[in-house]
PDB file of C-alpha atoms in Angstrom:
ATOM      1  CA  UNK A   1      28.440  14.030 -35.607  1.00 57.00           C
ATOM      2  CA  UNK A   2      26.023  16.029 -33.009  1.00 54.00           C
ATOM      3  CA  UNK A   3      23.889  13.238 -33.031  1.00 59.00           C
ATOM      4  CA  UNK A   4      26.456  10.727 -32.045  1.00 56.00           C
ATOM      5  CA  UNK A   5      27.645  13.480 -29.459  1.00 52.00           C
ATOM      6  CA  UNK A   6      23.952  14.325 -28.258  1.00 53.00           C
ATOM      7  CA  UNK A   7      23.241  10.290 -27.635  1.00 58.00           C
ATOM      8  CA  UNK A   8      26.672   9.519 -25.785  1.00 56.00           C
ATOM      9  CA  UNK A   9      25.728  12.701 -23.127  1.00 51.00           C
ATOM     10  CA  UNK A  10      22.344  11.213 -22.689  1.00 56.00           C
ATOM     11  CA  UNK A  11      24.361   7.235 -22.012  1.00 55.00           C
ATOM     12  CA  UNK A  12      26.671   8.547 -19.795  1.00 53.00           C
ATOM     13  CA  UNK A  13      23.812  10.444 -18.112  1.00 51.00           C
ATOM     14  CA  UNK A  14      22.247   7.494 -17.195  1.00 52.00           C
ATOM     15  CA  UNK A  15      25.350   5.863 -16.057  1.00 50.00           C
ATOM     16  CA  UNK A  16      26.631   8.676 -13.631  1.00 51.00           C
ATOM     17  CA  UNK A  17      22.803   8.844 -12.477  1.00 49.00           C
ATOM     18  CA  UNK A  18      23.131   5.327 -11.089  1.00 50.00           C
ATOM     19  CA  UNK A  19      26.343   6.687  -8.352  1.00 48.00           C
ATOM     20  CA  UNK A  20      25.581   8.322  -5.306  1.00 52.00           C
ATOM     21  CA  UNK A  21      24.978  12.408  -5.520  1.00 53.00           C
ATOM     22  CA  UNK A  22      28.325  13.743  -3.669  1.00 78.00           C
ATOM     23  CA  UNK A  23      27.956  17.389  -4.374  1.00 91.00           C
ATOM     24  CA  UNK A  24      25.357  19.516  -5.121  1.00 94.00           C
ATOM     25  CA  UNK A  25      25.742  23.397  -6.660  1.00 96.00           C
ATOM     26  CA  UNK A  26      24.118  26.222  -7.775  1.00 98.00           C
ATOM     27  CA  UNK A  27      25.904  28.678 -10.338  1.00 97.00           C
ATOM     28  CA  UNK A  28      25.809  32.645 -11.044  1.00 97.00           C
ATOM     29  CA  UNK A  29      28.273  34.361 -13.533  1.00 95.00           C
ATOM     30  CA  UNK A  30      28.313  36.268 -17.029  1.00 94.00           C
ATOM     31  CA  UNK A  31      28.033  34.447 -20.626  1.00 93.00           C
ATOM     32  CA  UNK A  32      30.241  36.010 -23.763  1.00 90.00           C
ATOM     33  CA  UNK A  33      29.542  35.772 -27.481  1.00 89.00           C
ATOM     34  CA  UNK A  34      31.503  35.928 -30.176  1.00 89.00           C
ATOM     35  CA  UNK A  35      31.052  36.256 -33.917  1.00 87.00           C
ATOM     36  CA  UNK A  36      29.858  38.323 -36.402  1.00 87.00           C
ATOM     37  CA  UNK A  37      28.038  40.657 -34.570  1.00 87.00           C
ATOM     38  CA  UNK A  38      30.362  40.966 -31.460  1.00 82.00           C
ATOM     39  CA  UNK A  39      32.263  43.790 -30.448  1.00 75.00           C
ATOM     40  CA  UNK A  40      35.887  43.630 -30.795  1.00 71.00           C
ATOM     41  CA  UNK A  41      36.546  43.081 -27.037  1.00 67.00           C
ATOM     42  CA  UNK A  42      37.031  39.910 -26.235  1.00 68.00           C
ATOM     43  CA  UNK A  43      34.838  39.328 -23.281  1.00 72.00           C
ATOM     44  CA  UNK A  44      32.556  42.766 -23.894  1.00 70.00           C
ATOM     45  CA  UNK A  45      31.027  43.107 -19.972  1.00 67.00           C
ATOM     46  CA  UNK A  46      28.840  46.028 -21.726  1.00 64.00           C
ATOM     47  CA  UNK A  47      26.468  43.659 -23.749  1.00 66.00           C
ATOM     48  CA  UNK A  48      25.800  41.678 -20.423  1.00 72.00           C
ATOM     49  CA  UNK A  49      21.748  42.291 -20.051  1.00 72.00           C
ATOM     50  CA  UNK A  50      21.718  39.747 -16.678  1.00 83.00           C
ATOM     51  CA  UNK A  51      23.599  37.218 -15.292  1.00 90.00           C
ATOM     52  CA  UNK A  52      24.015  33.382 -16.387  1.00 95.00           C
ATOM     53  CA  UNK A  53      22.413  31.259 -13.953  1.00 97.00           C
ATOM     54  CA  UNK A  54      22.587  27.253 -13.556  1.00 97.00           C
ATOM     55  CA  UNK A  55      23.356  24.105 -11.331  1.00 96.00           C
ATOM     56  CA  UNK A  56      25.747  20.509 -11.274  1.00 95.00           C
ATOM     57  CA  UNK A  57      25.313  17.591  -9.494  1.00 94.00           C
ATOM     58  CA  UNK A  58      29.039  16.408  -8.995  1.00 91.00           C
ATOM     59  CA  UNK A  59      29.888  12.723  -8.287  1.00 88.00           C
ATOM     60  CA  UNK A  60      33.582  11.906  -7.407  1.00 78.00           C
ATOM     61  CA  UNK A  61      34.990   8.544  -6.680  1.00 71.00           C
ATOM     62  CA  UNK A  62      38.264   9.429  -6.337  1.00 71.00           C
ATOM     63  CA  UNK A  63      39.964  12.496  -5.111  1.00 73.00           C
ATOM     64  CA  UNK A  64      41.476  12.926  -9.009  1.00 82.00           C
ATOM     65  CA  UNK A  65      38.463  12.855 -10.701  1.00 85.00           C
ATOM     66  CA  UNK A  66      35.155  14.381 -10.524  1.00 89.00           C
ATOM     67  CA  UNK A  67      32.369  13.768 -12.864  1.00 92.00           C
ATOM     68  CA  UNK A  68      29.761  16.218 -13.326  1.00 93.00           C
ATOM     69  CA  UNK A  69      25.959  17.295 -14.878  1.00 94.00           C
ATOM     70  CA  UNK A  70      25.828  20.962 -15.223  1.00 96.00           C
ATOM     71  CA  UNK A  71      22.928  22.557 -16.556  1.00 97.00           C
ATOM     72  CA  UNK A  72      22.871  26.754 -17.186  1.00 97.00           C
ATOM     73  CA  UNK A  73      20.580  29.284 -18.790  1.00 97.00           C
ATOM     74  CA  UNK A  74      22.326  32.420 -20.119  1.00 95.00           C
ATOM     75  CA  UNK A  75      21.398  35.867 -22.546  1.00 93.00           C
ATOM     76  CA  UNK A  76      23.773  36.741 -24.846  1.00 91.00           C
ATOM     77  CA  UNK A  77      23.712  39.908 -27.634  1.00 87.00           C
ATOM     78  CA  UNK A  78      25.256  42.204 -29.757  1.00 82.00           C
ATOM     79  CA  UNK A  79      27.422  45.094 -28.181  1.00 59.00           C
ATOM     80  CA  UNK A  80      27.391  47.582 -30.576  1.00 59.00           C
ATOM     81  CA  UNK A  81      24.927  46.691 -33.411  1.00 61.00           C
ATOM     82  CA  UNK A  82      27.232  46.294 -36.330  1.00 59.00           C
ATOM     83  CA  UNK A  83      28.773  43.924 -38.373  1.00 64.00           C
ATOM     84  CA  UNK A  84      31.814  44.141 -40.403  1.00 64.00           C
ATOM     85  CA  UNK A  85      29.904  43.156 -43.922  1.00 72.00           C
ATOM     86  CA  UNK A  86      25.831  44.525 -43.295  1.00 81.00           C
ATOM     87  CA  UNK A  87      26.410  47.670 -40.627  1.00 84.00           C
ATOM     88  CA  UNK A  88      22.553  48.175 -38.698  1.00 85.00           C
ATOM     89  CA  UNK A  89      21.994  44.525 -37.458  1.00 89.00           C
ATOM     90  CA  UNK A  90      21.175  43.018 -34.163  1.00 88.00           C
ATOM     91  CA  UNK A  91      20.617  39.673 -32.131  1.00 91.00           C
ATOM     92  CA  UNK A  92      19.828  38.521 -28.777  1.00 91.00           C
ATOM     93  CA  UNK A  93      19.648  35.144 -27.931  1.00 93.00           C
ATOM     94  CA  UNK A  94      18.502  33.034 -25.138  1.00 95.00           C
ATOM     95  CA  UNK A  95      20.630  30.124 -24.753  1.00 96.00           C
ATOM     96  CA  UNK A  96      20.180  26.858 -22.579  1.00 97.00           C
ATOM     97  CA  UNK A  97      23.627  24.695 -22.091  1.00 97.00           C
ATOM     98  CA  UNK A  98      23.858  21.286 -20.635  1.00 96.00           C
ATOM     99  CA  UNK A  99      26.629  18.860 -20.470  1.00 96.00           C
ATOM    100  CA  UNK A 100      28.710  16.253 -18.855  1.00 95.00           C
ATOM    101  CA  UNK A 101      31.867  16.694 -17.773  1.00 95.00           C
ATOM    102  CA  UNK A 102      35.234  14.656 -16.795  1.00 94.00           C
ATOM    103  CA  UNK A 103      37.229  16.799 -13.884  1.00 94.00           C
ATOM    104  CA  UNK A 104      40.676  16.363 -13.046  1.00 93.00           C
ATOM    105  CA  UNK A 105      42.267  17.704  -9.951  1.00 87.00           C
ATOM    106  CA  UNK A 106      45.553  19.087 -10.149  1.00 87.00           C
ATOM    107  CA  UNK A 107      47.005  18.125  -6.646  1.00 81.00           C
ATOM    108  CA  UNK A 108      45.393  14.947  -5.039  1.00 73.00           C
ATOM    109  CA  UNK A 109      42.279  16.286  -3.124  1.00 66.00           C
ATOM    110  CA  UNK A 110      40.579  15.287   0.369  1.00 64.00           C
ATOM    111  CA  UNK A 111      37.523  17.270  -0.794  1.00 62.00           C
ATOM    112  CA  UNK A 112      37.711  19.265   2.585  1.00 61.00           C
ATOM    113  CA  UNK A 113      39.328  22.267   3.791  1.00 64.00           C
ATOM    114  CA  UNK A 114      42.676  20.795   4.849  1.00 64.00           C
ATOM    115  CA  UNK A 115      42.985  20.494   0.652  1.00 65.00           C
ATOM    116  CA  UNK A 116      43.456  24.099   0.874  1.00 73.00           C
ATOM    117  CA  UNK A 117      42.893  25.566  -3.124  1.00 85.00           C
ATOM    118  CA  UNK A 118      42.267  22.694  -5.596  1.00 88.00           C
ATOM    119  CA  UNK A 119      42.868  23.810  -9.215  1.00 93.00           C
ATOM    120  CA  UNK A 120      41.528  21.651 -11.662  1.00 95.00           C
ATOM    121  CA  UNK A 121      40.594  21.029 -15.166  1.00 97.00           C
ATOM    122  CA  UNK A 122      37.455  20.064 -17.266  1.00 97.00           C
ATOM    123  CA  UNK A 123      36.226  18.813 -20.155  1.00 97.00           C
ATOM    124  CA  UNK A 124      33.131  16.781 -21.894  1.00 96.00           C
ATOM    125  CA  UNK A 125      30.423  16.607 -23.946  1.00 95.00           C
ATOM    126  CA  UNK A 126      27.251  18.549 -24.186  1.00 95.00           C
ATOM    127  CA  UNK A 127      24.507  20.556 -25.984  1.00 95.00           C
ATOM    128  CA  UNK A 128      22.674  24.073 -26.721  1.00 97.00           C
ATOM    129  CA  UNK A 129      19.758  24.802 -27.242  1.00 98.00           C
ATOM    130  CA  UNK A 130      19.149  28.979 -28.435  1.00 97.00           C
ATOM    131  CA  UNK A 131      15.956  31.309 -29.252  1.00 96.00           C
ATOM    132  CA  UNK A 132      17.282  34.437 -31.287  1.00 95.00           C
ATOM    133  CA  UNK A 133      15.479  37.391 -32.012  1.00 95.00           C
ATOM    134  CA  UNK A 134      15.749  41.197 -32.999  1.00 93.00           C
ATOM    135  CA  UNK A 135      14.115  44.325 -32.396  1.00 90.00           C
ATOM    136  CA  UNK A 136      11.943  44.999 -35.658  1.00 90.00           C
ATOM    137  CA  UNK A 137       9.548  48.184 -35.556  1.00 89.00           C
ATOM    138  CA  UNK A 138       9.581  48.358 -31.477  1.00 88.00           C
ATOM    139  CA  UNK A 139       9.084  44.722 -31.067  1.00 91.00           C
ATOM    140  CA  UNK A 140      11.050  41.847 -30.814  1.00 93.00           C
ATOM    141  CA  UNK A 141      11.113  38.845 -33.369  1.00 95.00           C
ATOM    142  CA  UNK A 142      12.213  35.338 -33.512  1.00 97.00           C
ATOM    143  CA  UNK A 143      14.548  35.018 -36.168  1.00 97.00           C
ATOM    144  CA  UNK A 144      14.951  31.320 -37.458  1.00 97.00           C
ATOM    145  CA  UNK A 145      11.700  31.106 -38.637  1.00 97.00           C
ATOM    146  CA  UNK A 146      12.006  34.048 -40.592  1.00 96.00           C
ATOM    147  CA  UNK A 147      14.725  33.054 -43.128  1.00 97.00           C
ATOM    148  CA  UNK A 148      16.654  36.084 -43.086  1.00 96.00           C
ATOM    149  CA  UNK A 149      19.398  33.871 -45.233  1.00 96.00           C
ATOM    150  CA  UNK A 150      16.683  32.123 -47.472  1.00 96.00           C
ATOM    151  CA  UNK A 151      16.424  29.732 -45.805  1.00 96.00           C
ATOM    152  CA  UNK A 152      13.770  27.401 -47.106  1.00 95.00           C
ATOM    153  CA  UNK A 153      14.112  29.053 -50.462  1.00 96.00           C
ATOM    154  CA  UNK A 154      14.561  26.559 -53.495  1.00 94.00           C
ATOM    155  CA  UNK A 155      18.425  26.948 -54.119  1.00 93.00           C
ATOM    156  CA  UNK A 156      18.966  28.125 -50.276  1.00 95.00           C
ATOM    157  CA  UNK A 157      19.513  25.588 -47.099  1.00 94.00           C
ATOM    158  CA  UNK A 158      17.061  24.586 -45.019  1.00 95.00           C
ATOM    159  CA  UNK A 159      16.128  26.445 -41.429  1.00 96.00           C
ATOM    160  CA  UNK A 160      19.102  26.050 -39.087  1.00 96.00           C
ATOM    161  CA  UNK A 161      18.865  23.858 -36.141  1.00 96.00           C
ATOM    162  CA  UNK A 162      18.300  25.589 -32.830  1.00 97.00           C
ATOM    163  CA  UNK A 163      19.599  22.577 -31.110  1.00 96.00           C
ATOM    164  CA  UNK A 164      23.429  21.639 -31.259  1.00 96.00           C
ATOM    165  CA  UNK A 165      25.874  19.245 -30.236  1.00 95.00           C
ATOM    166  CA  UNK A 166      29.036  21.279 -27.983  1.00 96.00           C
ATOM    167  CA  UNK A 167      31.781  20.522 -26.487  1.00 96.00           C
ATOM    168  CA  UNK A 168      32.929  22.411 -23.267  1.00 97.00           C
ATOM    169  CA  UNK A 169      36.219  22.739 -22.002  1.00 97.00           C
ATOM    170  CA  UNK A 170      37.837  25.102 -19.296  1.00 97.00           C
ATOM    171  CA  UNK A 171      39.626  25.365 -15.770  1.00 97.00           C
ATOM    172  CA  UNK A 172      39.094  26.543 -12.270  1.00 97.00           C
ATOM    173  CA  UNK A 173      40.079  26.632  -8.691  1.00 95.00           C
ATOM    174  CA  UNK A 174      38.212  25.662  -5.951  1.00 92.00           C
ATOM    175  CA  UNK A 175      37.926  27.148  -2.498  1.00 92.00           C
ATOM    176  CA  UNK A 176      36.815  25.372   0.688  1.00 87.00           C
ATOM    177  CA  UNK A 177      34.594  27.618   3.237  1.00 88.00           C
ATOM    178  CA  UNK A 178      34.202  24.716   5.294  1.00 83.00           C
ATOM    179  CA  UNK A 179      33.660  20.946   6.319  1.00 81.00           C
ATOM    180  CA  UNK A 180      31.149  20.784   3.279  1.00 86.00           C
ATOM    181  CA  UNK A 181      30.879  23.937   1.607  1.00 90.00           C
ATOM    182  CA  UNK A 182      32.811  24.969  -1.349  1.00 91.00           C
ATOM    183  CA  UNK A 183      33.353  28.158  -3.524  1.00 95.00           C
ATOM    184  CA  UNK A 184      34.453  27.218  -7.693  1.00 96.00           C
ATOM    185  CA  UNK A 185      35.903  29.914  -9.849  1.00 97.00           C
ATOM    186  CA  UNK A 186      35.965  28.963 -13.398  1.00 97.00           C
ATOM    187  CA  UNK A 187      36.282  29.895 -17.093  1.00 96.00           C
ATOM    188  CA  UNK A 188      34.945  28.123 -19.840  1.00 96.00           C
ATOM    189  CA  UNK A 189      34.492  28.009 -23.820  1.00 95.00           C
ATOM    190  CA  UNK A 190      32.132  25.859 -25.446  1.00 95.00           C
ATOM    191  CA  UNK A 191      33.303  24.253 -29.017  1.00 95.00           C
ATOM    192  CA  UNK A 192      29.945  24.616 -31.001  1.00 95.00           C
ATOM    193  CA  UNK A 193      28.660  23.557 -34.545  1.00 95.00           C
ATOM    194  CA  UNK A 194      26.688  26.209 -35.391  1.00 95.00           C
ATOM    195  CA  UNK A 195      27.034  29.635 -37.154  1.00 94.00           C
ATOM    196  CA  UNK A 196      23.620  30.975 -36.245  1.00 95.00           C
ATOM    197  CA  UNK A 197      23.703  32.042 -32.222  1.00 94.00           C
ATOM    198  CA  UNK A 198      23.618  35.688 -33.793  1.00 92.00           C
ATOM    199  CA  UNK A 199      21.291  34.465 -37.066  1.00 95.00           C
ATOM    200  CA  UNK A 200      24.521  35.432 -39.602  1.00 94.00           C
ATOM    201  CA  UNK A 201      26.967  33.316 -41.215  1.00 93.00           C
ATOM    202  CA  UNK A 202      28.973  33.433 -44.444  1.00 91.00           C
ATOM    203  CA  UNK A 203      26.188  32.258 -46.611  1.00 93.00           C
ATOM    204  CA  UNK A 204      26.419  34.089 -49.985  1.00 95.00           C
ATOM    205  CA  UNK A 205      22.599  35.580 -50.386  1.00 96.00           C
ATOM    206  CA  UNK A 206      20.565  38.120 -52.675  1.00 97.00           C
ATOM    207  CA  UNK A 207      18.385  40.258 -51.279  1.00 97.00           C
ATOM    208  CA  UNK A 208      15.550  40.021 -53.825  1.00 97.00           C
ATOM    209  CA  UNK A 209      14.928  36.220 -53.751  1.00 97.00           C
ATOM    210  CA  UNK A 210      14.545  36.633 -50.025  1.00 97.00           C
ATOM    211  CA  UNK A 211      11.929  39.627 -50.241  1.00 97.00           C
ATOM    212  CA  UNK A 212      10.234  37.172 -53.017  1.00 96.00           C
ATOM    213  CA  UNK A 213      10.848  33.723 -51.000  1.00 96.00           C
ATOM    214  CA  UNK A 214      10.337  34.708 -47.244  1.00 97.00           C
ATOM    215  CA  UNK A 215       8.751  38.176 -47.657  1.00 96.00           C
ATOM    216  CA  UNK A 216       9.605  41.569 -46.650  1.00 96.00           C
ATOM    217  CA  UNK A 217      10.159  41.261 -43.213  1.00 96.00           C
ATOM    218  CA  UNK A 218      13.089  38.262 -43.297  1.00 97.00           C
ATOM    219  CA  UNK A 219      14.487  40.915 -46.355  1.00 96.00           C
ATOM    220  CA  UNK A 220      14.450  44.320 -44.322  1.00 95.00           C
ATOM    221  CA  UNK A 221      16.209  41.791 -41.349  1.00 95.00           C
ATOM    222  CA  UNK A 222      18.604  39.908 -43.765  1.00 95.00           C
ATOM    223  CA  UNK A 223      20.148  43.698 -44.291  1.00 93.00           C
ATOM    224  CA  UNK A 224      18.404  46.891 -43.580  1.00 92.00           C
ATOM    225  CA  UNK A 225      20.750  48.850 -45.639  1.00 92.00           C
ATOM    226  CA  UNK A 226      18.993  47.661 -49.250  1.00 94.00           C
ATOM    227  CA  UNK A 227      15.989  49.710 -50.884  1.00 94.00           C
ATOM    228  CA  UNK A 228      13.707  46.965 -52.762  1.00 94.00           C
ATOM    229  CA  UNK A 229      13.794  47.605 -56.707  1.00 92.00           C
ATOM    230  CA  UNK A 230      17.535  48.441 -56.356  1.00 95.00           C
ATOM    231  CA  UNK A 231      20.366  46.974 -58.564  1.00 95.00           C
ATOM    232  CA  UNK A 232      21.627  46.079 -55.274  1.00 94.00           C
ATOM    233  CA  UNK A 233      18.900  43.958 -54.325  1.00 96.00           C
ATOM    234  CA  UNK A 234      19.621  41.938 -57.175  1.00 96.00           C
ATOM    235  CA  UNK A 235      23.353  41.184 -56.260  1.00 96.00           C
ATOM    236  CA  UNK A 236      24.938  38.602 -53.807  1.00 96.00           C
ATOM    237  CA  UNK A 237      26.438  39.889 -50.245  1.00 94.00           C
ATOM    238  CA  UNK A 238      27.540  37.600 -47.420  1.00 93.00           C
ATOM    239  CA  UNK A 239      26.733  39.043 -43.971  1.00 91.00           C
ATOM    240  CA  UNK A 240      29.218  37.485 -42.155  1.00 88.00           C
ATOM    241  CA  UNK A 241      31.807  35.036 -42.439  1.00 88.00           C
ATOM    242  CA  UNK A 242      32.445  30.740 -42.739  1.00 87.00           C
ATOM    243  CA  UNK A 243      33.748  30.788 -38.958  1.00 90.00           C
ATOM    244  CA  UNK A 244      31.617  28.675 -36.054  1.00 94.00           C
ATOM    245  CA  UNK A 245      30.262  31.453 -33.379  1.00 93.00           C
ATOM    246  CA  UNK A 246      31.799  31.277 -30.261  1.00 92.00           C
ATOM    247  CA  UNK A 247      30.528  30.577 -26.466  1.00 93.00           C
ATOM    248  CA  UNK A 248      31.831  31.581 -22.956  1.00 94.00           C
ATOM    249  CA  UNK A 249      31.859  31.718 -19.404  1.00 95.00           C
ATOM    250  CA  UNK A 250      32.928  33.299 -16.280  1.00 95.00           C
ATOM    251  CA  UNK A 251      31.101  31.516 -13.324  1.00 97.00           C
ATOM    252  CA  UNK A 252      30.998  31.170  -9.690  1.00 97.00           C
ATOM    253  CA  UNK A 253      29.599  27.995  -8.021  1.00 98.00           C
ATOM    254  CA  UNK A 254      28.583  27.524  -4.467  1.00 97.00           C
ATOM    255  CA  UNK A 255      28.449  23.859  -3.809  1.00 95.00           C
ATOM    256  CA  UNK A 256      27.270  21.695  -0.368  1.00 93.00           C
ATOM    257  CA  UNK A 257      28.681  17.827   0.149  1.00 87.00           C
ATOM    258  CA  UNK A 258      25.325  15.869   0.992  1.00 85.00           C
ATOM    259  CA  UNK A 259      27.775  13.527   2.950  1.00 73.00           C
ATOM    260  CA  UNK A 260      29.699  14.309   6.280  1.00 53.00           C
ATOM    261  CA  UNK A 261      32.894  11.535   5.312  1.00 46.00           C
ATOM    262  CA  UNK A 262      35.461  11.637   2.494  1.00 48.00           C
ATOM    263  CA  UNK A 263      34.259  11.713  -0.822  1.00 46.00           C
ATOM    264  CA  UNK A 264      37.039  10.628  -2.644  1.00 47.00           C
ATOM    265  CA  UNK A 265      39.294   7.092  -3.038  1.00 44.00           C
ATOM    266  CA  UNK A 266      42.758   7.510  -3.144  1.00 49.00           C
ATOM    267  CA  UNK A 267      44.156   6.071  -6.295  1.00 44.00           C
ATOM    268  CA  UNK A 268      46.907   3.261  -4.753  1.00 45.00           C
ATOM    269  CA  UNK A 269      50.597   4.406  -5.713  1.00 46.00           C
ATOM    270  CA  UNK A 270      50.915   1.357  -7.556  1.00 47.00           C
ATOM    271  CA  UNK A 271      48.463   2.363  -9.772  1.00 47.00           C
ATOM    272  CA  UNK A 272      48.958   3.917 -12.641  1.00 47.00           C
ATOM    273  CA  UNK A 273      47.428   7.554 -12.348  1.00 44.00           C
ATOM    274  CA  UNK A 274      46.799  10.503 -14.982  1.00 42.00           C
TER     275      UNK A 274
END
């Protein structure tokens, strides 16, 4: 399934490369995590460390729809260090986001100012790529290679893929500052297949094969709360739970037309239109 997602982006990448560039942008805002080691706000402005930071290329043939290329970098962590099943850990991950997107304007648009606001809607296909790591003994430590779930471990999955299929989805409004220049205002959520942006899923482990399997330091990570030789280092805990970690954003986007007419076709009212 990401695969098949992952190689229609990169098609339809291609094809919207071939149209002329209409818009250009750049793109500031904050990035929001949830899953097992979240806090239990929903978008937790505490754990931001800096801000999310990208750019789109948008290409719109008619004044309903947009399409876009987006590309944004973004830190995320956890707030408070805990997690309902293994109290003591913590994550943060770098995370790099690209898609494609399909925009549709609410209200026909002229793409200038006499538009006035322009809401609109979004949606697409994209992908993820993330770097996680912890603070271990003042220093901090990629965690995927570790194994802090077995992983790699005869009886255990392999290493999790740091590279996923998403698919982002969201709404904004846009503001005209002038003949060319816009402001966007958006929110977004990112549908993801992976459990691992924070290193913990569900996966039922024991702390003793991991010590054995991928040595002490993927044991003390997988859950610091175990002394080695105890009976409870021979018993299965899950650290988290089954449920795909969630992504999203809050972002504002500056964008300049790199042509002086109309950028948009009207659709014809005897058209059918969406």
């Amino acid at each position: 399934m990401q695969k098949k997602l992952l190689l229609l982006l990169l098609l339809a990448t291609g094809y919207m490369l071939r149209a002329q560039t209409t818009e250009i942008g750049v793109t500031a805002g904050a990035a929001f995590y949830r899953g097992e080691l979240s806090s239990d706000n929903f978008l937790d402005f505490s754990a931001i460390e800096q801000p999310a930071l990208g750019f789109q290329v948008r290409f719109s043939p008619f004044t309903r729809f947009s399409g876009r290329l987006e590309g944004l970098y973004a830190k995320i962590s956890s707030a408070d260090e805990n997690s309902a099943n293994v109290p003591g850990l913590n994550f943060q991950s770098t995370v790099y986001d690209a898609h494609i997107l399909l925009e549709w304007n609410m209200i026909d648009a002229n793409f200038g100012p006499s538009t006035g606001l322009t809401p609109y809607l979004f949606g697409g296909i994209g992908g993820i790529y993330f770097e996680s790591q912890t603070e271990f003994q003042g220093e901090l430590i990629d965690l995927q290679p570790l194994g802090t779930e077995g992983q790699g471990i005869d009886g255990y999955d392999d290493k999790y893929n740091q590279l996923n299929a998403a698919i982002p989805f969201g709404l904004g409004i846009r503001f005209w500052l002038g003949d060319r220049i816009s402001l966007l205002v958006e929110g977004s959520t990112r549908f993801l297949f992976t459990d691992y942006l924070d290193d913990v899923s569900g996966r039922s482990v024991v702390y003793e094969d991991i010590l054995l399997g991928n040595g002490p330091t993927a044991a003390a990570l997988s859950n610091p709360n175990i002394i080695p030789g105890s009976d409870e280092a021979t018993q299965p805990y899950r650290r988290g739970d089954s449920r795909n970690d969630g992504l999203y954003f809050l972002n504002l986007t500056l964008t300049y037309r790199t042509d002086g007419g109309r950028m948009g076709i009207k659709v014809r009212k005897n058209c059918p239109t969406f």
